[in-house]
Amino acid sequence: MAATPEQRREQLVDVFREARNCERCALSRSRTQVVFGAGNADADLMFVGEAPGAEEDRQGLPFVGRSGALLTAMLGDVGIARKDVFIANTLKCRPPANRDPAGSEIETCRPWLNEQIRLIEPRVVATLGNFATKLLTGDQTGITRVHGRPQVRELGGRRVFLLPLFHPAAALRASATADLLAADLATLPQLLQRPLPGAEA
Ligand code: SF4
């Protein structure tokens, strides 16, 4: 029998408790704390960024800086409240001095994200920026070519729409990118209603 949303939420809390003590890779020695992710444990929409930055590492929450504020505002513009989505990163611990994560660190951390997707059961996973998009699509095509076009993918054992988006940090740097991100976010309400080919309802 399928787990109820309440059972899945409790299981997600168990995964969080386990993850916050994770020492599977070297980033456990330099982080302040694990940034597991935050939001609605039964969200239809999940955002996945790259890795925690300095402020996220301090607060233990994802997207709490200016990028996060912009994302929250832009979501509000299309009628989506941040509390209704779940936001996580591909990597749960901050790489020192924001260096690029090593391939082995990404690989070692991936099961946590898979577990999150499996338990939250989103219909849409929106990847923020090049790094998360390339990792979750398994395709090296750059974000400028793939943004805004949903792809059907298997993630965490589930079929989902993966929607590549520009990272809000890039939108902060260039107003043209902000316009593209806003236009792509505006497609979300419709995408959330679209039937997933071959998926359970
Ligand atoms: S980055 Fe991931 S795998 Fe590495 S210690 Fe943190 S939670 Fe564990």
JSON list of N, CA and C and ligand atoms in Angstrom, two decimals, residues 22-25 27-28 31 91-93 108-109 112, ligand 1:
[
{"chain": "A", "resi": 22, "resn": "CYS", "atom": "N", "xyz": [25.79, 13.32, 8.60]},
{"chain": "A", "resi": 22, "resn": "CYS", "atom": "CA", "xyz": [26.50, 12.61, 7.52]},
{"chain": "A", "resi": 22, "resn": "CYS", "atom": "C", "xyz": [27.99, 12.98, 7.50]},
{"chain": "A", "resi": 23, "resn": "GLU", "atom": "N", "xyz": [28.81, 11.94, 7.41]},
{"chain": "A", "resi": 23, "resn": "GLU", "atom": "CA", "xyz": [30.26, 12.14, 7.26]},
{"chain": "A", "resi": 23, "resn": "GLU", "atom": "C", "xyz": [30.78, 11.31, 6.11]},
{"chain": "A", "resi": 24, "resn": "ARG", "atom": "N", "xyz": [29.93, 11.15, 5.09]},
{"chain": "A", "resi": 24, "resn": "ARG", "atom": "CA", "xyz": [30.30, 10.26, 3.99]},
{"chain": "A", "resi": 24, "resn": "ARG", "atom": "C", "xyz": [31.38, 10.85, 3.10]},
{"chain": "A", "resi": 25, "resn": "CYS", "atom": "N", "xyz": [31.52, 12.19, 3.10]},
{"chain": "A", "resi": 25, "resn": "CYS", "atom": "CA", "xyz": [32.59, 12.76, 2.27]},
{"chain": "A", "resi": 25, "resn": "CYS", "atom": "C", "xyz": [33.33, 13.83, 3.06]},
{"chain": "A", "resi": 27, "resn": "LEU", "atom": "N", "xyz": [33.57, 16.93, 2.86]},
{"chain": "A", "resi": 27, "resn": "LEU", "atom": "CA", "xyz": [32.93, 18.22, 3.14]},
{"chain": "A", "resi": 27, "resn": "LEU", "atom": "C", "xyz": [32.37, 18.26, 4.57]},
{"chain": "A", "resi": 28, "resn": "SER", "atom": "N", "xyz": [32.21, 17.11, 5.17]},
{"chain": "A", "resi": 28, "resn": "SER", "atom": "CA", "xyz": [31.72, 17.07, 6.56]},
{"chain": "A", "resi": 28, "resn": "SER", "atom": "C", "xyz": [32.70, 17.74, 7.51]},
{"chain": "A", "resi": 31, "resn": "ARG", "atom": "N", "xyz": [32.26, 21.95, 6.75]},
{"chain": "A", "resi": 31, "resn": "ARG", "atom": "CA", "xyz": [30.94, 22.59, 6.85]},
{"chain": "A", "resi": 31, "resn": "ARG", "atom": "C", "xyz": [30.69, 23.06, 8.29]},
{"chain": "A", "resi": 91, "resn": "LEU", "atom": "N", "xyz": [24.10, 19.13, -3.45]},
{"chain": "A", "resi": 91, "resn": "LEU", "atom": "CA", "xyz": [25.11, 18.86, -2.44]},
{"chain": "A", "resi": 91, "resn": "LEU", "atom": "C", "xyz": [24.65, 19.47, -1.12]},
{"chain": "A", "resi": 92, "resn": "LYS", "atom": "N", "xyz": [24.73, 18.73, -0.05]},
{"chain": "A", "resi": 92, "resn": "LYS", "atom": "CA", "xyz": [24.14, 19.19, 1.21]},
{"chain": "A", "resi": 92, "resn": "LYS", "atom": "C", "xyz": [25.12, 19.97, 2.10]},
{"chain": "A", "resi": 93, "resn": "CYS", "atom": "N", "xyz": [26.39, 19.97, 1.76]},
{"chain": "A", "resi": 93, "resn": "CYS", "atom": "CA", "xyz": [27.37, 20.70, 2.57]},
{"chain": "A", "resi": 93, "resn": "CYS", "atom": "C", "xyz": [28.14, 21.68, 1.70]},
{"chain": "A", "resi": 108, "resn": "THR", "atom": "N", "xyz": [28.76, 10.87, -3.89]},
{"chain": "A", "resi": 108, "resn": "THR", "atom": "CA", "xyz": [28.50, 10.37, -2.54]},
{"chain": "A", "resi": 108, "resn": "THR", "atom": "C", "xyz": [27.25, 11.01, -1.95]},
{"chain": "A", "resi": 109, "resn": "CYS", "atom": "N", "xyz": [26.99, 12.25, -2.32]},
{"chain": "A", "resi": 109, "resn": "CYS", "atom": "CA", "xyz": [25.85, 12.97, -1.73]},
{"chain": "A", "resi": 109, "resn": "CYS", "atom": "C", "xyz": [24.53, 12.66, -2.45]},
{"chain": "A", "resi": 112, "resn": "TRP", "atom": "N", "xyz": [21.11, 11.24, -0.98]},
{"chain": "A", "resi": 112, "resn": "TRP", "atom": "CA", "xyz": [20.24, 12.06, -0.12]},
{"chain": "A", "resi": 112, "resn": "TRP", "atom": "C", "xyz": [19.17, 12.74, -0.96]},
{"chain": "B", "resi": 1, "resn": "SF4", "atom": "S1", "xyz": [28.18, 16.74, 1.15]},
{"chain": "B", "resi": 1, "resn": "SF4", "atom": "FE1", "xyz": [26.63, 15.13, 1.29]},
{"chain": "B", "resi": 1, "resn": "SF4", "atom": "S2", "xyz": [27.79, 13.21, 1.38]},
{"chain": "B", "resi": 1, "resn": "SF4", "atom": "FE2", "xyz": [29.22, 14.87, 1.89]},
{"chain": "B", "resi": 1, "resn": "SF4", "atom": "S3", "xyz": [29.15, 14.98, 4.13]},
{"chain": "B", "resi": 1, "resn": "SF4", "atom": "FE3", "xyz": [27.65, 16.46, 3.32]},
{"chain": "B", "resi": 1, "resn": "SF4", "atom": "S4", "xyz": [25.70, 15.36, 3.32]},
{"chain": "B", "resi": 1, "resn": "SF4", "atom": "FE4", "xyz": [27.35, 13.83, 3.49]}
]
